[in-house]
Amino acid sequence: MIQRKTQVYIGCMAALVSVFGLYNFAIYTNDDSSYEVRLSPAALKGQELWQQNNCFSCHQLYGLGGYLGPDLTNVFSAENKGPEYIKAFLNSGVKTMPKFHFSEAEKEALVTFLKEVDQSGYYPNYNATIKSNGWVDIEYKDEK
Ligand code: HEC
């Protein structure tokens, strides 16, 4: 005969296992994890080139990346910089930046990628305020 205590124990374990199962089912079958792609097709092409050519190994976006070259988050809108400035760097091989051989279309795609990154916000962002509940309010460009 199984003792009463053991029966309760088995019952509790069975309940826990089924809760665990239901919880996992709920988590892995909802599609909240899908995210909205905000980049235009042209910018996505630029992002692909950005990744294939390891721009990240030397440059940062929002402060993340390698540190051999400057952060490029706002290079598109920075004073005295912009599309032509960016293009000028790509195939010229200045300092430690490799000399790439991008076609005009590829340069355009990289510029579009950097333009859309630029539109997403500021880095560094000095307009952040810390609220009393601990959250930080950041100013986003596309909220304007
Ligand atoms: C091996 C390192 C390295 C890689 C890889 C690299 N860069 Fe650079 N890049 C640099 C350095 C260093 C500078 C600064 C050159 C200077 O100021 O004369 C620079 C400058 C730039 C600038 C001008 C930035 C400014 O604010 O003046 C742009 C734009 C740029 N790189 C884009 C790219 C893109 C796009 C890629 C990928 C296709 C790339 N770089 C890959 C090292 C790199």
CSV table of C-alpha atoms and ligand atoms in Angstrom, one decimal:
chain,number,residue,atom,x,y,z
A,1,MET,CA,0.0,0.0,0.0
A,2,ILE,CA,1.3,3.4,-0.9
A,3,GLN,CA,1.3,5.7,2.1
A,4,ARG,CA,-0.9,8.8,2.2
A,5,LYS,CA,2.2,11.1,2.4
A,6,THR,CA,3.7,9.5,-0.8
A,7,GLN,CA,0.4,10.0,-2.6
A,8,VAL,CA,0.3,13.7,-1.7
A,9,TYR,CA,3.9,14.0,-2.8
A,10,ILE,CA,3.2,12.3,-6.2
A,11,GLY,CA,0.1,14.5,-6.6
A,12,CYS,CA,2.1,17.7,-6.0
A,13,MET,CA,4.9,16.6,-8.4
A,14,ALA,CA,2.4,15.8,-11.1
A,15,ALA,CA,0.7,19.2,-10.6
A,16,LEU,CA,4.1,21.0,-10.8
A,17,VAL,CA,5.1,19.1,-13.9
A,18,SER,CA,1.9,19.9,-15.7
A,19,VAL,CA,2.1,23.6,-14.7
A,20,PHE,CA,5.7,23.6,-16.1
A,21,GLY,CA,4.5,21.9,-19.3
A,22,LEU,CA,1.6,24.5,-19.8
A,23,TYR,CA,4.0,27.4,-19.0
A,24,ASN,CA,6.5,26.2,-21.6
A,25,PHE,CA,3.7,25.6,-24.1
A,26,ALA,CA,2.5,29.1,-23.6
A,27,ILE,CA,6.0,30.6,-23.9
A,28,TYR,CA,7.2,28.7,-26.9
A,29,THR,CA,4.0,28.9,-29.0
A,30,ASN,CA,3.3,32.6,-28.7
A,31,ASP,CA,5.0,34.8,-31.4
A,32,ASP,CA,5.7,37.9,-29.3
A,33,SER,CA,9.4,37.2,-30.0
A,34,SER,CA,9.0,38.3,-33.6
A,35,TYR,CA,10.0,41.9,-34.0
A,36,GLU,CA,9.3,44.6,-36.5
A,37,VAL,CA,12.0,45.2,-39.0
A,38,ARG,CA,12.4,48.9,-39.2
A,39,LEU,CA,15.1,49.2,-41.8
A,40,SER,CA,14.1,49.8,-45.5
A,41,PRO,CA,15.2,47.1,-48.0
A,42,ALA,CA,18.0,49.4,-49.2
A,43,ALA,CA,19.3,49.8,-45.6
A,44,LEU,CA,19.1,46.1,-45.0
A,45,LYS,CA,21.4,45.6,-48.0
A,46,GLY,CA,23.7,48.1,-46.4
A,47,GLN,CA,23.5,46.2,-43.1
A,48,GLU,CA,24.4,43.0,-44.9
A,49,LEU,CA,27.6,44.8,-46.3
A,50,TRP,CA,28.3,46.2,-42.9
A,51,GLN,CA,28.3,42.7,-41.5
A,52,GLN,CA,30.1,40.9,-44.3
A,53,ASN,CA,32.9,43.5,-44.2
A,54,ASN,CA,33.3,43.5,-40.4
A,55,CYS,CA,32.8,47.3,-40.0
A,56,PHE,CA,31.8,46.4,-36.5
A,57,SER,CA,35.3,45.2,-35.7
A,58,CYS,CA,36.6,48.8,-35.8
A,59,HIS,CA,33.4,50.9,-35.5
A,60,GLN,CA,30.7,51.3,-33.0
A,61,LEU,CA,27.0,52.0,-33.2
A,62,TYR,CA,25.5,53.3,-30.0
A,63,GLY,CA,28.9,52.7,-28.4
A,64,LEU,CA,29.0,49.0,-29.2
A,65,GLY,CA,31.7,47.5,-31.4
A,66,GLY,CA,35.4,47.7,-31.9
A,67,TYR,CA,37.4,50.8,-31.0
A,68,LEU,CA,39.9,51.3,-33.7
A,69,GLY,CA,37.7,53.7,-35.6
A,70,PRO,CA,35.1,56.2,-34.5
A,71,ASP,CA,31.5,55.6,-33.5
A,72,LEU,CA,29.2,55.9,-36.6
A,73,THR,CA,25.8,56.3,-35.0
A,74,ASN,CA,25.4,59.9,-36.1
A,75,VAL,CA,28.0,60.2,-38.8
A,76,PHE,CA,25.3,60.8,-41.3
A,77,SER,CA,23.9,64.0,-39.6
A,78,ALA,CA,27.1,65.2,-38.0
A,79,GLU,CA,28.3,68.7,-38.9
A,80,ASN,CA,30.5,68.7,-42.0
A,81,LYS,CA,30.0,65.0,-42.5
A,82,GLY,CA,27.1,63.2,-44.3
A,83,PRO,CA,26.6,61.0,-47.4
A,84,GLU,CA,29.5,62.2,-49.5
A,85,TYR,CA,31.8,62.2,-46.5
A,86,ILE,CA,30.9,58.6,-45.7
A,87,LYS,CA,31.3,57.5,-49.3
A,88,ALA,CA,34.7,59.2,-49.5
A,89,PHE,CA,36.0,56.9,-46.7
A,90,LEU,CA,34.8,53.6,-48.1
A,91,ASN,CA,37.3,53.0,-50.9
A,92,SER,CA,40.1,55.3,-49.9
A,93,GLY,CA,42.0,53.3,-47.3
A,94,VAL,CA,42.8,56.1,-44.8
A,95,LYS,CA,44.9,55.2,-41.8
A,96,THR,CA,44.1,51.7,-40.6
A,97,MET,CA,40.7,51.5,-42.4
A,98,PRO,CA,41.1,49.0,-45.2
A,99,LYS,CA,40.7,50.0,-48.8
A,100,PHE,CA,37.4,48.5,-49.8
A,101,HIS,CA,36.2,48.1,-53.4
A,102,PHE,CA,32.6,48.9,-53.2
A,103,SER,CA,30.5,49.7,-56.3
A,104,GLU,CA,28.5,52.9,-56.3
A,105,ALA,CA,25.3,50.9,-55.5
A,106,GLU,CA,27.0,49.3,-52.5
A,107,LYS,CA,28.3,52.7,-51.2
A,108,GLU,CA,24.7,54.0,-51.6
A,109,ALA,CA,23.4,51.0,-49.6
A,110,LEU,CA,25.9,51.6,-46.7
A,111,VAL,CA,25.0,55.3,-46.6
A,112,THR,CA,21.3,54.4,-46.5
A,113,PHE,CA,22.0,52.0,-43.6
A,114,LEU,CA,24.0,54.7,-41.7
A,115,LYS,CA,21.2,57.2,-42.5
A,116,GLU,CA,18.5,55.0,-41.0
A,117,VAL,CA,20.7,54.2,-38.0
A,118,ASP,CA,21.2,57.9,-37.5
A,119,GLN,CA,17.5,58.6,-37.6
A,120,SER,CA,16.9,56.2,-34.8
A,121,GLY,CA,18.6,58.3,-32.1
A,122,TYR,CA,21.5,60.1,-30.6
A,123,TYR,CA,24.8,58.7,-29.3
A,124,PRO,CA,26.0,59.8,-26.9
A,125,ASN,CA,22.7,61.0,-25.6
A,126,TYR,CA,22.9,63.9,-23.2
A,127,ASN,CA,19.2,64.4,-23.1
A,128,ALA,CA,18.4,61.5,-20.9
A,129,THR,CA,16.7,62.2,-17.6
A,130,ILE,CA,16.4,59.8,-14.7
A,131,LYS,CA,12.9,59.6,-13.3
A,132,SER,CA,12.1,59.2,-9.6
A,133,ASN,CA,11.1,55.5,-10.2
A,134,GLY,CA,14.5,54.7,-11.6
A,135,TRP,CA,13.5,54.6,-15.3
A,136,VAL,CA,15.5,56.6,-17.7
A,137,ASP,CA,13.8,58.7,-20.3
A,138,ILE,CA,15.7,58.9,-23.5
A,139,GLU,CA,15.0,61.2,-26.4
A,140,TYR,CA,14.5,59.3,-29.6
A,141,LYS,CA,14.7,61.1,-32.9
A,142,ASP,CA,11.7,59.4,-34.4
A,143,GLU,CA,9.5,60.7,-31.6
A,144,LYS,CA,9.8,64.3,-32.7
B,1,HEC,C1,40.4,47.8,-39.5
B,1,HEC,C2,39.5,48.8,-39.0
B,1,HEC,C3,38.4,49.4,-39.8
B,1,HEC,C4,37.4,48.7,-40.5
B,1,HEC,C5,37.3,47.2,-40.7
B,1,HEC,C6,36.5,49.7,-41.0
B,1,HEC,N1,37.0,51.0,-40.6
B,1,HEC,FE1,36.1,52.8,-41.1
B,1,HEC,N2,37.5,53.7,-40.1
B,1,HEC,C7,38.6,53.2,-39.4
B,1,HEC,C8,39.5,54.2,-38.9
B,1,HEC,C9,40.7,54.0,-38.1
B,1,HEC,C10,38.8,55.4,-39.2
B,1,HEC,C11,39.3,56.9,-38.9
B,1,HEC,C12,40.2,57.3,-40.1
B,1,HEC,C13,40.5,58.8,-40.0
B,1,HEC,O1,40.0,59.5,-39.2
B,1,HEC,O2,41.4,59.2,-40.8
B,1,HEC,C14,37.6,55.1,-40.0
B,1,HEC,C15,36.7,56.0,-40.5
B,1,HEC,C16,35.5,55.8,-41.0
B,1,HEC,C17,34.5,56.7,-41.4
B,1,HEC,C18,34.6,58.2,-41.1
B,1,HEC,C19,34.1,58.5,-39.7
B,1,HEC,C20,34.2,59.9,-39.1
B,1,HEC,O3,33.3,60.2,-38.3
B,1,HEC,O4,35.1,60.6,-39.5
B,1,HEC,C21,33.5,56.1,-41.9
B,1,HEC,C22,32.1,56.6,-42.4
B,1,HEC,C23,33.8,54.6,-41.9
B,1,HEC,N3,35.1,54.5,-41.4
B,1,HEC,C24,33.0,53.6,-42.4
B,1,HEC,C25,33.4,52.3,-42.4
B,1,HEC,C26,32.5,51.2,-42.9
B,1,HEC,C27,31.1,51.4,-43.5
B,1,HEC,C28,33.2,50.1,-42.8
B,1,HEC,C29,32.8,48.7,-43.3
B,1,HEC,C30,32.5,48.6,-44.7
B,1,HEC,C31,34.5,50.4,-42.1
B,1,HEC,N4,34.5,51.7,-41.9
B,1,HEC,C32,35.4,49.4,-41.8
B,1,HEC,C33,38.9,51.8,-39.3
B,1,HEC,C34,38.1,50.8,-39.9
